[in-house]
CSV table of C-alpha atoms in Angstrom, one decimal:
chain,number,residue,atom,x,y,z
A,116,MET,CA,35.4,94.1,-43.7
A,117,GLY,CA,31.9,93.8,-42.3
A,118,ASN,CA,32.7,92.5,-38.8
A,119,THR,CA,29.7,92.8,-36.6
A,120,ILE,CA,30.4,94.7,-33.4
A,121,ASN,CA,28.4,95.9,-30.3
A,122,SER,CA,28.1,99.5,-29.3
A,123,SER,CA,30.8,98.9,-26.6
A,124,SER,CA,33.4,98.8,-29.4
A,125,LEU,CA,32.6,102.2,-30.8
A,126,PRO,CA,35.3,104.8,-30.6
A,127,TYR,CA,34.6,108.2,-29.0
A,128,ARG,CA,35.8,111.5,-30.3
A,129,SER,CA,39.3,112.1,-28.9
A,130,GLN,CA,39.8,115.7,-29.8
A,131,THR,CA,37.6,117.8,-27.5
A,132,ARG,CA,35.9,121.1,-27.3
A,133,GLN,CA,37.5,121.8,-24.0
A,134,SER,CA,37.0,125.6,-24.1
A,135,GLN,CA,33.2,125.0,-24.3
A,136,GLU,CA,33.4,122.5,-21.5
A,137,MET,CA,35.2,125.2,-19.4
A,138,MET,CA,32.5,127.7,-20.2
A,139,ILE,CA,29.8,125.5,-19.1
A,140,ARG,CA,31.6,124.5,-15.9
A,141,ASN,CA,32.1,128.2,-15.0
A,142,ALA,CA,28.8,129.5,-16.3
A,143,ASN,CA,26.5,131.3,-13.9
A,144,PHE,CA,23.4,129.1,-13.7
A,145,GLU,CA,20.9,127.7,-11.2
A,146,TRP,CA,19.1,124.4,-11.3
A,147,GLN,CA,15.5,124.3,-12.4
A,148,TYR,CA,13.5,121.2,-11.1
A,149,ILE,CA,10.7,119.6,-13.1
A,150,ASP,CA,8.4,116.7,-12.3
A,151,ILE,CA,7.1,114.8,-15.3
A,152,TYR,CA,4.7,111.8,-15.3
A,153,LEU,CA,4.5,109.6,-18.3
A,154,ASP,CA,2.2,106.7,-19.3
A,155,LEU,CA,4.0,104.1,-21.4
A,156,SER,CA,0.9,102.0,-22.2
A,157,GLU,CA,0.9,103.1,-25.9
A,158,CYS,CA,4.7,103.5,-26.7
A,159,GLY,CA,8.1,103.2,-25.2
A,160,LEU,CA,10.1,106.1,-23.7
A,161,GLY,CA,12.2,106.8,-26.8
A,162,ILE,CA,15.3,108.1,-25.1
A,163,SER,CA,19.0,107.5,-24.8
A,164,ILE,CA,21.0,108.4,-21.7
A,165,ARG,CA,24.6,109.0,-20.9
A,166,GLY,CA,26.5,109.5,-17.7
A,167,GLY,CA,26.9,107.8,-14.3
A,168,ILE,CA,29.7,107.6,-11.8
A,169,ASP,CA,31.7,105.2,-14.0
A,170,SER,CA,31.5,107.5,-17.1
A,171,PRO,CA,32.3,111.1,-16.2
A,172,ASN,CA,33.0,113.5,-19.0
A,173,HIS,CA,35.9,116.0,-19.2
A,174,ALA,CA,34.1,118.6,-17.2
A,175,GLY,CA,33.7,116.2,-14.4
A,176,PHE,CA,29.9,115.7,-14.6
A,177,GLN,CA,28.7,112.3,-13.4
A,178,ASP,CA,25.0,113.0,-13.6
A,179,VAL,CA,22.8,110.8,-15.9
A,180,TYR,CA,21.8,112.9,-18.9
A,181,ILE,CA,19.3,112.7,-21.7
A,182,SER,CA,21.4,112.3,-24.8
A,183,ARG,CA,18.8,111.5,-27.5
A,184,ILE,CA,15.1,111.8,-27.9
A,185,LEU,CA,13.4,109.7,-30.5
A,186,GLY,CA,10.4,111.2,-32.3
A,187,ALA,CA,7.8,108.5,-31.7
A,188,GLY,CA,8.5,107.9,-28.1
A,189,ALA,CA,6.5,109.0,-25.0
A,190,VAL,CA,9.2,111.6,-24.1
A,191,ALA,CA,9.0,113.3,-27.5
A,192,ARG,CA,5.2,113.2,-27.5
A,193,ASP,CA,5.1,114.8,-24.0
A,194,GLY,CA,7.5,117.5,-25.2
A,195,ARG,CA,8.8,118.7,-21.8
A,196,ILE,CA,12.1,116.8,-21.5
A,197,GLN,CA,15.0,118.3,-23.4
A,198,LEU,CA,18.4,117.0,-24.5
A,199,GLY,CA,20.9,117.6,-21.7
A,200,ASP,CA,18.3,117.3,-18.9
A,201,VAL,CA,19.6,115.5,-15.8
A,202,ILE,CA,17.5,112.6,-14.5
A,203,ALA,CA,17.7,113.1,-10.8
A,204,LYS,CA,15.1,110.5,-9.8
A,205,VAL,CA,12.9,107.8,-11.4
A,206,ASN,CA,9.8,106.9,-9.4
A,207,GLY,CA,11.4,108.3,-6.3
A,208,GLU,CA,14.7,106.3,-6.8
A,209,SER,CA,17.7,108.5,-7.0
A,210,LEU,CA,20.1,108.3,-10.0
A,211,GLU,CA,22.8,110.1,-8.2
A,212,ASN,CA,26.0,108.1,-7.5
A,213,VAL,CA,24.9,105.2,-9.7
A,214,THR,CA,26.7,103.6,-12.6
A,215,HIS,CA,25.4,103.9,-16.1
A,216,LYS,CA,24.2,100.3,-16.1
A,217,GLU,CA,22.4,100.8,-12.8
A,218,ALA,CA,20.7,103.9,-14.2
A,219,VAL,CA,19.6,102.0,-17.3
A,220,ASN,CA,18.1,99.2,-15.2
A,221,ILE,CA,16.2,101.6,-12.9
A,222,ILE,CA,14.6,103.2,-15.9
A,223,LEU,CA,13.8,100.0,-17.7
A,224,ASN,CA,12.3,98.5,-14.6
A,225,ALA,CA,10.2,101.6,-13.8
A,226,GLY,CA,7.0,100.1,-15.2
A,227,GLN,CA,4.1,101.5,-17.2
A,228,TYR,CA,3.8,104.7,-15.2
A,229,ILE,CA,7.0,106.6,-14.8
A,230,HIS,CA,7.8,109.7,-12.7
A,231,PHE,CA,10.9,111.6,-13.8
A,232,HIS,CA,12.4,114.2,-11.4
A,233,ILE,CA,14.4,116.3,-13.9
A,234,LYS,CA,17.1,118.9,-13.2
A,235,ARG,CA,17.8,121.5,-15.9
A,236,ARG,CA,20.4,124.3,-15.9
A,237,LYS,CA,18.9,127.8,-16.1
A,238,PHE,CA,21.4,130.5,-16.9
A,239,ILE,CA,21.0,133.6,-14.7
A,240,ASP,CA,23.0,136.2,-16.6
A,241,SER,CA,21.8,137.2,-20.1
A,242,SER,CA,25.5,137.6,-21.0
A,243,ASP,CA,25.7,133.8,-20.8
A,244,ILE,CA,23.5,133.5,-24.0
A,245,TYR,CA,26.3,131.6,-25.9
A,246,GLU,CA,26.5,129.0,-23.1
A,247,GLN,CA,22.7,128.8,-23.0
A,248,ILE,CA,22.6,128.1,-26.7
A,249,GLU,CA,25.2,125.4,-26.3
A,250,GLU,CA,23.5,124.0,-23.2
A,251,ALA,CA,20.5,122.8,-25.2
A,252,ASN,CA,22.8,119.9,-26.4
A,253,GLU,CA,25.8,120.6,-24.2
A,254,ASP,CA,25.8,117.2,-22.5
A,255,ASP,CA,26.1,115.5,-25.8
A,256,ALA,CA,28.8,118.0,-26.8
A,257,LEU,CA,30.7,117.3,-23.6
A,258,LEU,CA,30.4,113.6,-24.1
A,259,ILE,CA,31.5,113.8,-27.7
A,260,GLY,CA,34.7,115.0,-26.3
A,261,SER,CA,35.1,112.2,-23.9
A,262,ASP,CA,37.8,109.6,-24.1
A,263,ARG,CA,35.4,106.9,-22.8
A,264,GLN,CA,33.7,104.4,-25.1
A,265,THR,CA,30.0,104.5,-26.1
A,266,ASN,CA,29.2,101.3,-24.2
A,267,PHE,CA,27.8,103.8,-21.7
A,268,GLU,CA,24.9,104.7,-24.0
A,269,GLU,CA,21.7,102.6,-24.0
A,270,ILE,CA,18.7,103.3,-26.3
A,271,LEU,CA,15.7,103.0,-24.0
A,272,PHE,CA,12.7,102.5,-26.2
A,273,ASP,CA,10.2,99.8,-27.3
A,274,ARG,CA,11.4,99.0,-30.8
A,275,GLN,CA,8.2,97.4,-32.0
A,276,ARG,CA,6.0,100.2,-30.8
A,277,ILE,CA,8.2,103.0,-32.2
A,278,GLY,CA,8.6,101.1,-35.5
A,279,LYS,CA,12.3,101.8,-35.9
A,280,GLY,CA,15.2,99.9,-34.3
A,281,TYR,CA,18.8,99.0,-34.9
A,282,ASN,CA,20.8,95.9,-35.5
A,283,ASP,CA,24.3,95.6,-34.2
A,284,CYS,CA,26.9,97.9,-35.8
A,285,ILE,CA,29.3,96.8,-38.4
A,286,LYS,CA,32.7,98.1,-39.4
A,287,VAL,CA,33.3,98.6,-43.1
A,288,GLU,CA,36.7,99.4,-44.5
A,289,MET,CA,37.0,101.3,-47.7
A,290,ILE,CA,39.4,103.3,-49.9
A,291,ARG,CA,38.6,106.8,-51.0
A,292,ASP,CA,38.9,107.4,-54.7
A,293,ILE,CA,39.5,110.7,-56.5
A,294,ASN,CA,35.9,111.7,-56.0
A,295,GLY,CA,35.7,110.8,-52.3
A,296,PHE,CA,33.7,108.0,-50.7
A,297,GLY,CA,30.7,108.2,-53.1
A,298,PHE,CA,27.8,109.0,-50.8
A,299,SER,CA,25.9,112.0,-49.3
A,300,LEU,CA,24.6,112.6,-45.9
A,301,ILE,CA,21.7,114.1,-44.0
A,302,GLY,CA,21.1,114.9,-40.3
A,303,GLY,CA,23.2,116.2,-37.5
A,304,LEU,CA,22.4,118.2,-34.3
A,305,ASP,CA,21.7,121.4,-36.4
A,306,ASN,CA,19.6,119.7,-39.1
A,307,PRO,CA,17.9,116.6,-37.5
A,308,THR,CA,16.0,114.3,-39.8
A,309,ARG,CA,13.5,113.7,-37.1
A,310,GLU,CA,12.7,115.6,-33.9
A,311,GLY,CA,15.2,114.6,-31.2
A,312,ASP,CA,17.3,112.5,-33.5
A,313,PRO,CA,20.7,114.1,-34.3
A,314,GLY,CA,22.2,111.1,-36.1
A,315,ILE,CA,24.1,111.3,-39.4
A,316,TYR,CA,22.5,109.2,-42.1
A,317,VAL,CA,23.3,108.0,-45.6
A,318,ASN,CA,20.8,109.6,-48.0
A,319,ASN,CA,22.4,108.9,-51.4
A,320,ILE,CA,25.0,106.4,-52.7
A,321,VAL,CA,26.9,107.0,-55.9
A,322,PRO,CA,26.8,103.9,-58.2
A,323,ASP,CA,30.2,102.1,-58.4
A,324,GLY,CA,31.7,104.5,-55.7
A,325,PRO,CA,33.6,103.2,-52.7
A,326,VAL,CA,30.6,103.0,-50.5
A,327,HIS,CA,28.6,101.2,-53.2
A,328,ARG,CA,31.3,98.7,-53.9
A,329,THR,CA,31.4,97.5,-50.3
A,330,GLY,CA,27.9,96.2,-50.7
A,331,GLN,CA,27.4,96.7,-47.0
A,332,ILE,CA,26.0,100.2,-46.6
A,333,ASN,CA,22.5,101.2,-47.6
A,334,ILE,CA,20.5,104.4,-47.8
A,335,GLY,CA,19.1,105.1,-44.3
A,336,ASP,CA,22.1,103.6,-42.4
A,337,GLU,CA,23.6,105.7,-39.7
A,338,ILE,CA,27.3,106.5,-39.7
A,339,VAL,CA,28.3,106.3,-36.0
A,340,ALA,CA,32.1,106.7,-36.4
A,341,ILE,CA,35.0,107.0,-38.8
A,342,ASN,CA,38.2,105.5,-37.7
A,343,ASP,CA,38.7,106.8,-34.1
A,344,THR,CA,36.3,109.7,-34.4
A,345,ASN,CA,32.7,109.4,-33.2
A,346,ILE,CA,30.1,111.5,-35.1
A,347,GLU,CA,27.0,110.8,-33.1
A,348,CYS,CA,25.3,113.9,-31.9
A,349,VAL,CA,27.5,116.4,-33.8
A,350,PRO,CA,26.5,119.2,-36.2
A,351,TYR,CA,26.3,118.3,-39.9
A,352,LYS,CA,29.4,120.3,-40.8
A,353,TRP,CA,31.4,118.6,-38.2
A,354,ALA,CA,30.5,115.2,-39.7
A,355,LEU,CA,31.5,116.4,-43.2
A,356,ASP,CA,34.8,117.8,-41.9
A,357,VAL,CA,35.6,114.4,-40.3
A,358,ILE,CA,34.9,112.6,-43.5
A,359,ARG,CA,36.8,115.1,-45.7
A,360,ASN,CA,39.8,114.9,-43.4
A,361,SER,CA,39.8,111.1,-43.2
A,362,PRO,CA,42.7,109.2,-44.7
A,363,THR,CA,42.5,107.3,-48.0
A,364,LEU,CA,41.9,104.0,-46.2
A,365,SER,CA,39.2,104.5,-43.6
A,366,VAL,CA,37.1,102.3,-41.4
A,367,PHE,CA,33.4,103.4,-41.1
A,368,THR,CA,31.3,102.2,-38.2
A,369,ILE,CA,27.8,101.8,-39.5
A,370,ARG,CA,24.6,101.2,-37.4
A,371,LYS,CA,22.3,99.2,-39.7
A,372,THR,CA,18.7,100.4,-39.8
A,373,ILE,CA,16.0,97.7,-39.5
A,374,ASN,CA,13.1,99.9,-40.7
A,375,TRP,CA,13.4,103.3,-42.4
A,376,ASP,CA,10.0,104.9,-42.6
C-alpha cells in the first residue's frame, strides 16, 4: 500500500461510451476558428491537454484537445477557450501530426505571450442538440473510453502562481466494510468544485472507516482511478457507480493535493 506512482501508471477506463463516440463522428458540424492571444506575465496557462498522433481515441481523433481548465489560470480568466477545443497552432506552429509530448513542449516553450489558433466544432442542424450538449466535454468523454494510459496528459500551469499543485499519485489498497469505504465525494463534470475542474475529490472521511484506517487519504485529495477504471473527467454519478460496483478489495489511485484553498 502507498506506493508512489507517476501519471503514466494510471489506468484508463476500459468500458467505453462507443455509441456517443459514433454520434460525434457522424454528427453534422463545421469547424469554427478562433484566434486567442494571452499574456502569461501574471499567471500560468492553467490547462491540461490530451491527444496527439501517438494517442488517438476510439473515434480516431488525433488532434490535441483541451481536457481541463483550472480556475486560476490565464485560460480560465480569459474565458474564451472551452473544454474540447482543438489547439491547431501555437504562435504559428502547427500542432497537427505531432506527438503528445511534442505538443506539450511547444506550449511550454511558447513564452510569455502566446497565440492560440483554436478549432471548435459548431453543429449545423438543431436536431443535433444532444451531440452539441455532449460536445462541450466530448473530447474528455471520448478519451475516458480510451484504452491508452494517462501518461498522455500533462498539466500545463505554473503551480506557484496558481497556488494549487499536485504531488505524484499513490496507490492505496483497502477492503470495503459493511458500510462501504467510509468517505464521501464532491466534484465531477456535472458538478465541478471549481470552474473548469471536473475532478472527483474527497470531502469527508468517516472515522475508523476503511479510508481513515489507511492513513494515506486526506480531505481534498483527488480520486483518479479505482482498480482499472479511471474516473477523471466523469460525471459525479458515474464516479459513485464505479465505487459502488468495486470489489471488496480495491486499489484506489489518489492524487495528493499540496494546497487546498
